[in-house]
Amino acid sequence: MEAARPPSWWIWLAAWPVTAVFVLSNAATPLYQLWQREIGFSKGTSTVVFAFYIVGLLGSLLVSGLTSDRLGRKPVLLPALALGVAACLIFATATTVPALIVARLFSGVAVGAVVSGGMAAVTDLAGPGRERTAALIASCAMVFGAGLGPLLAGVLSETASAPTVTVFVVETVLLTTAFITVLRMPLPGRPAAGPGPWVRLPSVPHGARMQLALGIAVFAPGITATSFVLSLGPSLLTGLLGTSSRITAGAMAFAMFLSATVVQLSVRRLGRRTILVTGAVSTVIAMLTLVAAVRAASVPVLIAAALLAGAGQGSGQLGGLSLLNSTVPPHRLAEANAALNVGGYVPAGILPVSVGYLSDAAGLTTATTVFATVLTAFAVMGGLLVLATRHRAPGHG
């Protein structure tokens, strides 16, 4: 006898842990300049701190997707949320670069678990026939949380008497509510552990490999563009505006991810490959605009580049998730989500760090131009791959 489907509102509530963890993922963005002043480190070091988040996330993705599919969503999500709370504690009391690195590492591990198991949980609760709706809700929850984090941190750090402590106390409360939500989720049971290693590079069934490749081809350049804005955006604002306002830095990051959310809602009824092409084009235009912004020293143009970068990530993410949701069976979905994010976050970790050190040596304008040129090439290749397979690959709806 088929189990009763959970109430539809559970689809939305299941997305809350995704939002709460992604608030943590970017809450540190406006605070880097505060820590730079208090602790003392370069732009290159700040991108290394940022990159340890990627290291933790990628390490987590090697384990969490497969574990979530084998043991269930809760055994992965609950420890991840607890680790997020530990990261908040370290952030709130950090006085050294190693402490920031550990906190970012913990944050990455938590996000890696939630981006695979948490987003799959939304699809589990949606059930058959509502895969596209689940992909949209999970993807919007991710980018909304990613944008809310820096805005919340920027405002609180400028207005509260104990900036970093206040920011991460608030985030601890959000994670606690997410923990309670996961405990109450009416998730279906999972199959027993299958054969094979527990730690491996995430993969998808043979029939879904093209869908994964197409998703990565567009999602990777998009999330690399937004990672650049998160890691070096405050430095660009300081150079262009002559201000170290954390509210301004947080607001720009929020606007970028709000753009990602709005774009996803706008294109949700389009074909999946049309969504991916939209993402590739947005990322290309974002990079051209970014070069124009730094060369003209224009803050409005920089904000436009951030909005376009958000649109590129949002479309690439939604298109990739939708393709996987339509072709990957539920018992492999968390691993498939992990595979998509591994493909996206590897360049998102490497390129911004390289640019951070290049900017210390050659200047931020030159480094940004090199970054934009490289990423434009990747985005163009991704868009061409989607167009080349548009009429012959499965899952084109």
mmCIF file of C-alpha atoms in Angstrom:
data_model
loop_
_atom_site.group_PDB
_atom_site.id
_atom_site.type_symbol
_atom_site.label_atom_id
_atom_site.label_comp_id
_atom_site.label_asym_id
_atom_site.label_seq_id
_atom_site.Cartn_x
_atom_site.Cartn_y
_atom_site.Cartn_z
ATOM 1 C CA MET A 1 0.000 0.000 0.000
ATOM 2 C CA GLU A 2 1.391 3.390 -1.012
ATOM 3 C CA ALA A 3 2.302 5.696 1.870
ATOM 4 C CA ALA A 4 0.263 8.873 2.271
ATOM 5 C CA ARG A 5 1.881 11.953 0.768
ATOM 6 C CA PRO A 6 2.857 14.597 3.367
ATOM 7 C CA PRO A 7 0.934 17.900 3.303
ATOM 8 C CA SER A 8 2.164 20.259 0.554
ATOM 9 C CA TRP A 9 3.348 22.837 3.090
ATOM 10 C CA TRP A 10 6.068 20.422 4.144
ATOM 11 C CA ILE A 11 7.797 21.036 0.790
ATOM 12 C CA TRP A 12 8.278 24.672 1.798
ATOM 13 C CA LEU A 13 9.166 23.940 5.407
ATOM 14 C CA ALA A 14 11.727 21.336 4.320
ATOM 15 C CA ALA A 15 13.556 24.100 2.459
ATOM 16 C CA TRP A 16 14.138 26.065 5.679
ATOM 17 C CA PRO A 17 17.259 24.104 6.769
ATOM 18 C CA VAL A 18 18.723 24.838 3.324
ATOM 19 C CA THR A 19 18.082 28.563 3.809
ATOM 20 C CA ALA A 20 19.419 28.601 7.385
ATOM 21 C CA VAL A 21 22.688 26.881 6.476
ATOM 22 C CA PHE A 22 23.225 29.114 3.449
ATOM 23 C CA VAL A 23 22.761 32.157 5.677
ATOM 24 C CA LEU A 24 25.809 30.844 7.527
ATOM 25 C CA SER A 25 27.691 30.174 4.293
ATOM 26 C CA ASN A 26 27.981 33.875 3.423
ATOM 27 C CA ALA A 27 27.453 35.623 6.758
ATOM 28 C CA ALA A 28 31.201 36.200 7.030
ATOM 29 C CA THR A 29 31.415 38.150 3.742
ATOM 30 C CA PRO A 30 30.922 41.706 5.102
ATOM 31 C CA LEU A 31 33.028 40.893 8.170
ATOM 32 C CA TYR A 32 36.301 40.166 6.384
ATOM 33 C CA GLN A 33 37.331 43.817 6.394
ATOM 34 C CA LEU A 34 36.545 44.029 10.112
ATOM 35 C CA TRP A 35 38.720 40.988 10.791
ATOM 36 C CA GLN A 36 41.420 42.304 8.437
ATOM 37 C CA ARG A 37 41.630 45.460 10.515
ATOM 38 C CA GLU A 38 41.572 43.680 13.877
ATOM 39 C CA ILE A 39 43.747 40.652 13.020
ATOM 40 C CA GLY A 40 45.747 41.957 10.073
ATOM 41 C CA PHE A 41 45.916 39.990 6.805
ATOM 42 C CA SER A 42 46.016 40.632 3.031
ATOM 43 C CA LYS A 43 43.384 40.248 0.304
ATOM 44 C CA GLY A 44 45.139 37.038 -0.727
ATOM 45 C CA THR A 45 44.759 35.650 2.793
ATOM 46 C CA SER A 46 41.077 36.606 2.854
ATOM 47 C CA THR A 47 40.474 34.557 -0.297
ATOM 48 C CA VAL A 48 42.309 31.615 1.320
ATOM 49 C CA VAL A 49 39.982 31.852 4.337
ATOM 50 C CA PHE A 50 37.072 31.901 1.873
ATOM 51 C CA ALA A 51 38.534 28.916 0.009
ATOM 52 C CA PHE A 52 38.642 26.733 3.133
ATOM 53 C CA TYR A 53 34.863 26.899 3.034
ATOM 54 C CA ILE A 54 35.095 25.330 -0.434
ATOM 55 C CA VAL A 55 37.548 22.710 0.875
ATOM 56 C CA GLY A 56 35.146 21.713 3.649
ATOM 57 C CA LEU A 57 32.216 21.696 1.267
ATOM 58 C CA LEU A 58 33.950 19.510 -1.315
ATOM 59 C CA GLY A 59 35.163 17.088 1.352
ATOM 60 C CA SER A 60 31.643 16.857 2.710
ATOM 61 C CA LEU A 61 30.189 16.221 -0.740
ATOM 62 C CA LEU A 62 32.437 13.178 -1.149
ATOM 63 C CA VAL A 63 30.607 11.558 1.775
ATOM 64 C CA SER A 64 27.280 13.247 2.488
ATOM 65 C CA GLY A 65 25.408 12.583 -0.753
ATOM 66 C CA LEU A 66 26.044 8.851 -0.759
ATOM 67 C CA THR A 67 25.495 8.589 3.009
ATOM 68 C CA SER A 68 22.212 10.457 2.740
ATOM 69 C CA ASP A 69 20.973 8.131 0.000
ATOM 70 C CA ARG A 70 21.988 5.031 1.977
ATOM 71 C CA LEU A 71 21.091 5.922 5.573
ATOM 72 C CA GLY A 72 18.498 8.658 5.113
ATOM 73 C CA ARG A 73 18.430 12.452 5.173
ATOM 74 C CA LYS A 74 18.213 13.008 8.945
ATOM 75 C CA PRO A 75 21.417 11.144 9.931
ATOM 76 C CA VAL A 76 23.289 13.545 7.631
ATOM 77 C CA LEU A 77 21.374 16.773 8.220
ATOM 78 C CA LEU A 78 21.275 16.771 12.027
ATOM 79 C CA PRO A 79 25.077 16.477 12.551
ATOM 80 C CA ALA A 80 25.605 19.062 9.795
ATOM 81 C CA LEU A 81 23.390 21.601 11.553
ATOM 82 C CA ALA A 82 25.166 20.921 14.850
ATOM 83 C CA LEU A 83 28.509 21.538 13.118
ATOM 84 C CA GLY A 84 27.100 24.799 11.785
ATOM 85 C CA VAL A 85 26.402 25.891 15.356
ATOM 86 C CA ALA A 86 30.009 25.035 16.271
ATOM 87 C CA ALA A 87 31.189 27.212 13.378
ATOM 88 C CA CYS A 88 29.104 30.088 14.743
ATOM 89 C CA LEU A 89 30.767 29.754 18.146
ATOM 90 C CA ILE A 90 34.244 29.869 16.594
ATOM 91 C CA PHE A 91 33.373 32.817 14.357
ATOM 92 C CA ALA A 92 31.967 34.759 17.297
ATOM 93 C CA THR A 93 35.179 34.394 19.302
ATOM 94 C CA ALA A 94 37.803 34.363 16.510
ATOM 95 C CA THR A 95 40.958 36.418 17.077
ATOM 96 C CA THR A 96 43.332 34.657 14.650
ATOM 97 C CA VAL A 97 43.391 33.609 10.990
ATOM 98 C CA PRO A 98 43.525 29.862 11.898
ATOM 99 C CA ALA A 99 40.305 30.290 13.904
ATOM 100 C CA LEU A 100 38.606 31.858 10.873
ATOM 101 C CA ILE A 101 39.882 29.023 8.691
ATOM 102 C CA VAL A 102 38.460 26.374 11.052
ATOM 103 C CA ALA A 103 35.112 28.168 11.214
ATOM 104 C CA ARG A 104 34.957 28.419 7.420
ATOM 105 C CA LEU A 105 35.938 24.754 7.120
ATOM 106 C CA PHE A 106 33.128 23.713 9.476
ATOM 107 C CA SER A 107 30.708 25.934 7.565
ATOM 108 C CA GLY A 108 31.677 24.248 4.315
ATOM 109 C CA VAL A 109 31.165 20.771 5.737
ATOM 110 C CA ALA A 110 27.706 21.752 6.981
ATOM 111 C CA VAL A 111 26.747 23.309 3.650
ATOM 112 C CA GLY A 112 28.007 20.287 1.705
ATOM 113 C CA ALA A 113 25.757 17.977 3.704
ATOM 114 C CA VAL A 114 22.723 20.209 3.350
ATOM 115 C CA VAL A 115 23.198 20.986 -0.332
ATOM 116 C CA SER A 116 23.094 17.253 -1.096
ATOM 117 C CA GLY A 117 20.827 15.700 1.551
ATOM 118 C CA GLY A 118 18.730 18.778 2.382
ATOM 119 C CA MET A 119 17.833 19.626 -1.180
ATOM 120 C CA ALA A 120 17.059 15.960 -1.853
ATOM 121 C CA ALA A 121 14.760 15.984 1.200
ATOM 122 C CA VAL A 122 12.673 18.708 -0.444
ATOM 123 C CA THR A 123 12.230 16.450 -3.486
ATOM 124 C CA ASP A 124 11.429 13.463 -1.253
ATOM 125 C CA LEU A 125 8.604 15.366 0.416
ATOM 126 C CA ALA A 126 7.298 16.741 -2.880
ATOM 127 C CA GLY A 127 6.861 13.231 -4.251
ATOM 128 C CA PRO A 128 6.430 12.042 -7.858
ATOM 129 C CA GLY A 129 5.084 14.559 -10.339
ATOM 130 C CA ARG A 130 6.334 17.631 -8.483
ATOM 131 C CA GLU A 131 10.062 17.352 -9.221
ATOM 132 C CA ARG A 132 10.298 20.725 -10.991
ATOM 133 C CA THR A 133 8.491 22.464 -8.137
ATOM 134 C CA ALA A 134 10.856 20.836 -5.640
ATOM 135 C CA ALA A 135 13.899 21.897 -7.683
ATOM 136 C CA LEU A 136 12.620 25.486 -7.801
ATOM 137 C CA ILE A 137 11.875 25.667 -4.056
ATOM 138 C CA ALA A 138 15.198 24.086 -3.053
ATOM 139 C CA SER A 139 17.190 26.259 -5.436
ATOM 140 C CA CYS A 140 15.453 29.476 -4.330
ATOM 141 C CA ALA A 141 15.967 28.502 -0.670
ATOM 142 C CA MET A 142 19.680 28.143 -1.347
ATOM 143 C CA VAL A 143 20.207 31.465 -3.112
ATOM 144 C CA PHE A 144 17.878 33.390 -0.789
ATOM 145 C CA GLY A 145 19.794 32.160 2.247
ATOM 146 C CA ALA A 146 23.102 32.914 0.515
ATOM 147 C CA GLY A 147 21.951 36.506 0.014
ATOM 148 C CA LEU A 148 20.282 36.976 3.384
ATOM 149 C CA GLY A 149 23.470 36.009 5.248
ATOM 150 C CA PRO A 150 25.675 38.930 4.140
ATOM 151 C CA LEU A 151 22.828 41.445 4.404
ATOM 152 C CA LEU A 152 22.000 40.343 7.953
ATOM 153 C CA ALA A 153 25.681 40.330 8.914
ATOM 154 C CA GLY A 154 26.291 43.724 7.335
ATOM 155 C CA VAL A 155 23.421 45.413 9.152
ATOM 156 C CA LEU A 156 24.058 43.771 12.534
ATOM 157 C CA SER A 157 27.811 44.369 12.409
ATOM 158 C CA GLU A 158 27.278 48.089 11.803
ATOM 159 C CA THR A 159 24.523 48.584 14.381
ATOM 160 C CA ALA A 160 25.235 46.116 17.211
ATOM 161 C CA SER A 161 27.691 46.793 20.009
ATOM 162 C CA ALA A 162 29.382 43.385 19.656
ATOM 163 C CA PRO A 163 29.321 42.923 15.867
ATOM 164 C CA THR A 164 30.606 39.405 15.266
ATOM 165 C CA VAL A 165 29.056 37.970 18.408
ATOM 166 C CA THR A 166 25.607 39.337 17.564
ATOM 167 C CA VAL A 167 25.725 38.100 13.969
ATOM 168 C CA PHE A 168 26.540 34.550 14.923
ATOM 169 C CA VAL A 169 24.200 34.393 17.922
ATOM 170 C CA VAL A 170 21.352 35.226 15.538
ATOM 171 C CA GLU A 171 22.583 32.584 13.086
ATOM 172 C CA THR A 172 22.743 30.027 15.921
ATOM 173 C CA VAL A 173 19.048 30.657 16.582
ATOM 174 C CA LEU A 174 18.252 30.121 12.890
ATOM 175 C CA LEU A 175 20.198 26.855 12.814
ATOM 176 C CA THR A 176 18.454 25.665 15.979
ATOM 177 C CA THR A 177 15.035 26.153 14.365
ATOM 178 C CA ALA A 178 16.312 24.278 11.305
ATOM 179 C CA PHE A 179 17.464 21.411 13.552
ATOM 180 C CA ILE A 180 13.969 21.164 15.070
ATOM 181 C CA THR A 181 12.443 21.236 11.577
ATOM 182 C CA VAL A 182 14.579 18.298 10.431
ATOM 183 C CA LEU A 183 13.630 16.311 13.552
ATOM 184 C CA ARG A 184 9.948 16.710 12.659
ATOM 185 C CA MET A 185 10.194 16.034 8.918
ATOM 186 C CA PRO A 186 7.943 13.128 7.777
ATOM 187 C CA LEU A 187 10.625 11.751 5.458
ATOM 188 C CA PRO A 188 10.231 8.349 3.781
ATOM 189 C CA GLY A 189 12.492 5.513 4.876
ATOM 190 C CA ARG A 190 15.659 4.883 2.917
ATOM 191 C CA PRO A 191 16.962 1.588 1.523
ATOM 192 C CA ALA A 192 19.667 -0.284 3.384
ATOM 193 C CA ALA A 193 23.292 0.554 2.633
ATOM 194 C CA GLY A 194 24.347 -0.737 -0.772
ATOM 195 C CA PRO A 195 27.718 -2.041 -1.914
ATOM 196 C CA GLY A 196 30.752 0.096 -2.632
ATOM 197 C CA PRO A 197 32.907 2.587 -0.710
ATOM 198 C CA TRP A 198 31.350 5.238 1.497
ATOM 199 C CA VAL A 199 33.806 7.909 0.394
ATOM 200 C CA ARG A 200 34.018 8.438 -3.353
ATOM 201 C CA LEU A 201 33.619 11.052 -6.033
ATOM 202 C CA PRO A 202 29.842 11.570 -6.369
ATOM 203 C CA SER A 203 28.345 10.274 -9.602
ATOM 204 C CA VAL A 204 25.014 9.734 -11.350
ATOM 205 C CA PRO A 205 23.496 6.760 -13.169
ATOM 206 C CA HIS A 206 24.783 6.253 -16.708
ATOM 207 C CA GLY A 207 21.648 7.675 -18.313
ATOM 208 C CA ALA A 208 21.955 10.972 -16.454
ATOM 209 C CA ARG A 209 25.594 11.791 -17.217
ATOM 210 C CA MET A 210 24.785 14.217 -20.009
ATOM 211 C CA GLN A 211 22.322 16.061 -17.754
ATOM 212 C CA LEU A 212 25.019 16.360 -15.086
ATOM 213 C CA ALA A 213 27.563 17.630 -17.622
ATOM 214 C CA LEU A 214 25.167 20.267 -18.927
ATOM 215 C CA GLY A 215 24.320 21.439 -15.419
ATOM 216 C CA ILE A 216 27.975 21.756 -14.411
ATOM 217 C CA ALA A 217 28.879 23.506 -17.680
ATOM 218 C CA VAL A 218 26.635 26.456 -16.767
ATOM 219 C CA PHE A 219 26.382 26.258 -12.970
ATOM 220 C CA ALA A 220 30.175 26.228 -12.461
ATOM 221 C CA PRO A 221 30.888 29.570 -14.198
ATOM 222 C CA GLY A 222 27.826 31.113 -12.519
ATOM 223 C CA ILE A 223 28.756 30.153 -8.976
ATOM 224 C CA THR A 224 32.399 31.061 -9.616
ATOM 225 C CA ALA A 225 31.257 34.562 -10.585
ATOM 226 C CA THR A 226 29.221 34.965 -7.398
ATOM 227 C CA SER A 227 32.093 33.524 -5.326
ATOM 228 C CA PHE A 228 34.353 36.233 -6.725
ATOM 229 C CA VAL A 229 31.890 38.933 -5.667
ATOM 230 C CA LEU A 230 31.611 37.385 -2.191
ATOM 231 C CA SER A 231 35.358 37.066 -1.639
ATOM 232 C CA LEU A 232 36.633 40.250 -3.297
ATOM 233 C CA GLY A 233 33.510 42.408 -3.631
ATOM 234 C CA PRO A 234 34.190 44.298 -0.371
ATOM 235 C CA SER A 235 37.725 45.112 -1.583
ATOM 236 C CA LEU A 236 36.356 46.329 -4.905
ATOM 237 C CA LEU A 237 33.856 48.542 -3.104
ATOM 238 C CA THR A 238 36.613 49.977 -0.951
ATOM 239 C CA GLY A 239 38.686 50.741 -4.040
ATOM 240 C CA LEU A 240 35.811 52.253 -6.004
ATOM 241 C CA LEU A 241 33.879 53.962 -3.208
ATOM 242 C CA GLY A 242 36.582 54.553 -0.663
ATOM 243 C CA THR A 243 34.246 53.086 1.944
ATOM 244 C CA SER A 244 34.442 50.049 4.186
ATOM 245 C CA SER A 245 30.713 50.016 4.930
ATOM 246 C CA ARG A 246 29.733 46.472 5.776
ATOM 247 C CA ILE A 247 26.083 47.281 5.127
ATOM 248 C CA THR A 248 26.958 48.285 1.556
ATOM 249 C CA ALA A 249 28.972 45.091 0.995
ATOM 250 C CA GLY A 250 26.196 42.967 2.501
ATOM 251 C CA ALA A 251 23.510 44.750 0.491
ATOM 252 C CA MET A 252 25.382 44.147 -2.762
ATOM 253 C CA ALA A 253 25.681 40.431 -1.991
ATOM 254 C CA PHE A 254 21.995 40.298 -1.015
ATOM 255 C CA ALA A 255 21.002 42.032 -4.252
ATOM 256 C CA MET A 256 23.088 39.534 -6.212
ATOM 257 C CA PHE A 257 21.318 36.528 -4.717
ATOM 258 C CA LEU A 258 17.935 38.237 -4.807
ATOM 259 C CA SER A 259 18.544 38.552 -8.540
ATOM 260 C CA ALA A 260 19.233 34.804 -8.625
ATOM 261 C CA THR A 261 15.930 34.145 -6.845
ATOM 262 C CA VAL A 262 13.888 36.460 -9.084
ATOM 263 C CA VAL A 263 15.405 35.013 -12.249
ATOM 264 C CA GLN A 264 14.589 31.471 -11.167
ATOM 265 C CA LEU A 265 10.978 32.406 -10.517
ATOM 266 C CA SER A 266 10.835 34.168 -13.889
ATOM 267 C CA VAL A 267 12.251 31.332 -16.020
ATOM 268 C CA ARG A 268 10.750 28.368 -14.155
ATOM 269 C CA ARG A 269 8.236 27.587 -16.936
ATOM 270 C CA LEU A 270 10.831 27.600 -19.707
ATOM 271 C CA GLY A 271 12.520 24.475 -21.039
ATOM 272 C CA ARG A 272 15.429 23.262 -18.978
ATOM 273 C CA ARG A 273 18.000 23.900 -21.661
ATOM 274 C CA THR A 274 16.600 27.362 -22.340
ATOM 275 C CA ILE A 275 17.135 28.080 -18.645
ATOM 276 C CA LEU A 276 20.738 26.889 -18.923
ATOM 277 C CA VAL A 277 21.427 29.027 -21.994
ATOM 278 C CA THR A 278 20.003 32.012 -20.105
ATOM 279 C CA GLY A 279 22.448 31.295 -17.289
ATOM 280 C CA ALA A 280 25.461 31.083 -19.612
ATOM 281 C CA VAL A 281 24.558 34.336 -21.374
ATOM 282 C CA SER A 282 24.003 36.116 -18.044
ATOM 283 C CA THR A 283 27.421 35.040 -16.765
ATOM 284 C CA VAL A 284 29.157 36.231 -19.942
ATOM 285 C CA ILE A 285 27.491 39.642 -19.755
ATOM 286 C CA ALA A 286 28.266 39.797 -16.025
ATOM 287 C CA MET A 287 31.993 39.345 -16.687
ATOM 288 C CA LEU A 288 32.046 41.989 -19.413
ATOM 289 C CA THR A 289 30.248 44.349 -17.063
ATOM 290 C CA LEU A 290 32.669 43.533 -14.238
ATOM 291 C CA VAL A 291 35.649 44.570 -16.375
ATOM 292 C CA ALA A 292 33.867 47.786 -17.325
ATOM 293 C CA ALA A 293 33.140 48.483 -13.638
ATOM 294 C CA VAL A 294 36.720 48.193 -12.409
ATOM 295 C CA ARG A 295 38.183 50.080 -15.366
ATOM 296 C CA ALA A 296 35.678 52.918 -15.053
ATOM 297 C CA ALA A 297 35.763 52.803 -11.224
ATOM 298 C CA SER A 298 31.958 52.750 -11.271
ATOM 299 C CA VAL A 299 29.955 51.394 -8.347
ATOM 300 C CA PRO A 300 26.613 51.281 -10.267
ATOM 301 C CA VAL A 301 28.261 49.202 -12.999
ATOM 302 C CA LEU A 302 29.786 46.906 -10.340
ATOM 303 C CA ILE A 303 26.324 46.380 -8.846
ATOM 304 C CA ALA A 304 24.974 45.588 -12.313
ATOM 305 C CA ALA A 305 27.730 42.989 -12.734
ATOM 306 C CA ALA A 306 26.784 41.434 -9.382
ATOM 307 C CA LEU A 307 23.111 41.249 -10.375
ATOM 308 C CA LEU A 308 24.000 39.581 -13.665
ATOM 309 C CA ALA A 309 26.314 37.143 -11.871
ATOM 310 C CA GLY A 310 23.423 36.217 -9.577
ATOM 311 C CA ALA A 311 21.204 35.632 -12.597
ATOM 312 C CA GLY A 312 23.868 33.375 -14.103
ATOM 313 C CA GLN A 313 24.221 31.260 -10.980
ATOM 314 C CA GLY A 314 20.476 31.091 -10.369
ATOM 315 C CA SER A 315 19.646 29.929 -13.889
ATOM 316 C CA GLY A 316 22.509 27.447 -14.027
ATOM 317 C CA GLN A 317 21.588 26.033 -10.629
ATOM 318 C CA LEU A 318 17.881 25.696 -11.410
ATOM 319 C CA GLY A 319 18.543 24.179 -14.828
ATOM 320 C CA GLY A 320 21.024 21.667 -13.430
ATOM 321 C CA LEU A 321 18.817 20.634 -10.507
ATOM 322 C CA SER A 322 15.777 20.299 -12.768
ATOM 323 C CA LEU A 323 17.634 18.058 -15.207
ATOM 324 C CA LEU A 324 18.829 15.809 -12.390
ATOM 325 C CA ASN A 325 15.425 15.700 -10.676
ATOM 326 C CA SER A 326 13.854 14.592 -13.959
ATOM 327 C CA THR A 327 16.271 11.732 -14.650
ATOM 328 C CA VAL A 328 17.864 10.491 -11.397
ATOM 329 C CA PRO A 329 15.916 8.031 -9.179
ATOM 330 C CA PRO A 330 15.227 9.133 -5.575
ATOM 331 C CA HIS A 331 17.728 6.688 -4.063
ATOM 332 C CA ARG A 332 20.573 8.393 -6.003
ATOM 333 C CA LEU A 333 19.354 11.998 -5.878
ATOM 334 C CA ALA A 334 21.445 13.299 -2.969
ATOM 335 C CA GLU A 335 24.577 11.883 -4.591
ATOM 336 C CA ALA A 336 23.582 13.522 -7.880
ATOM 337 C CA ASN A 337 23.132 16.875 -6.124
ATOM 338 C CA ALA A 338 26.574 16.406 -4.585
ATOM 339 C CA ALA A 339 28.089 15.687 -8.011
ATOM 340 C CA LEU A 340 26.587 18.875 -9.463
ATOM 341 C CA ASN A 341 27.981 20.944 -6.619
ATOM 342 C CA VAL A 342 31.436 19.346 -6.746
ATOM 343 C CA GLY A 343 31.621 20.340 -10.394
ATOM 344 C CA GLY A 344 30.536 23.872 -9.548
ATOM 345 C CA TYR A 345 32.541 24.561 -6.426
ATOM 346 C CA VAL A 346 35.962 23.345 -7.625
ATOM 347 C CA PRO A 347 36.487 26.347 -9.956
ATOM 348 C CA ALA A 348 34.624 28.558 -7.462
ATOM 349 C CA GLY A 349 37.364 27.793 -4.953
ATOM 350 C CA ILE A 350 40.401 27.881 -7.225
ATOM 351 C CA LEU A 351 39.819 30.961 -9.376
ATOM 352 C CA PRO A 352 38.939 33.557 -6.683
ATOM 353 C CA VAL A 353 41.956 32.498 -4.584
ATOM 354 C CA SER A 354 44.225 32.855 -7.608
ATOM 355 C CA VAL A 355 42.773 36.297 -8.293
ATOM 356 C CA GLY A 356 43.233 37.325 -4.662
ATOM 357 C CA TYR A 357 46.970 36.675 -4.804
ATOM 358 C CA LEU A 358 47.277 38.114 -8.310
ATOM 359 C CA SER A 359 45.616 41.308 -7.057
ATOM 360 C CA ASP A 360 48.243 41.611 -4.308
ATOM 361 C CA ALA A 361 50.969 41.374 -6.973
ATOM 362 C CA ALA A 362 49.493 43.149 -10.009
ATOM 363 C CA GLY A 363 46.577 45.170 -8.670
ATOM 364 C CA LEU A 364 42.869 44.477 -8.382
ATOM 365 C CA THR A 365 42.013 45.889 -11.820
ATOM 366 C CA THR A 366 44.439 43.599 -13.675
ATOM 367 C CA ALA A 367 43.490 40.571 -11.590
ATOM 368 C CA THR A 368 39.778 41.174 -12.132
ATOM 369 C CA THR A 369 40.280 41.511 -15.887
ATOM 370 C CA VAL A 370 42.171 38.208 -16.050
ATOM 371 C CA PHE A 371 39.488 36.486 -13.969
ATOM 372 C CA ALA A 372 36.671 37.847 -16.131
ATOM 373 C CA THR A 373 38.413 36.774 -19.334
ATOM 374 C CA VAL A 374 38.943 33.215 -18.132
ATOM 375 C CA LEU A 375 35.416 32.852 -16.785
ATOM 376 C CA THR A 376 33.870 34.314 -19.951
ATOM 377 C CA ALA A 377 35.596 31.596 -21.952
ATOM 378 C CA PHE A 378 34.226 28.884 -19.656
ATOM 379 C CA ALA A 379 30.697 30.333 -19.766
ATOM 380 C CA VAL A 380 30.755 30.548 -23.569
ATOM 381 C CA MET A 381 31.895 26.918 -23.818
ATOM 382 C CA GLY A 382 29.134 25.897 -21.414
ATOM 383 C CA GLY A 383 26.479 27.675 -23.427
ATOM 384 C CA LEU A 384 27.736 26.148 -26.677
ATOM 385 C CA LEU A 385 27.662 22.664 -25.105
ATOM 386 C CA VAL A 386 24.018 23.166 -24.119
ATOM 387 C CA LEU A 387 23.112 24.382 -27.614
ATOM 388 C CA ALA A 388 24.988 21.499 -29.245
ATOM 389 C CA THR A 389 23.025 18.900 -27.265
ATOM 390 C CA ARG A 390 19.699 20.722 -27.248
ATOM 391 C CA HIS A 391 17.978 18.564 -29.824
ATOM 392 C CA ARG A 392 19.587 15.183 -29.228
ATOM 393 C CA ALA A 393 20.070 14.776 -25.463
ATOM 394 C CA PRO A 394 17.296 13.471 -23.209
ATOM 395 C CA GLY A 395 15.521 15.657 -20.688
ATOM 396 C CA HIS A 396 15.245 18.710 -22.930
ATOM 397 C CA GLY A 397 11.855 19.780 -21.624
#
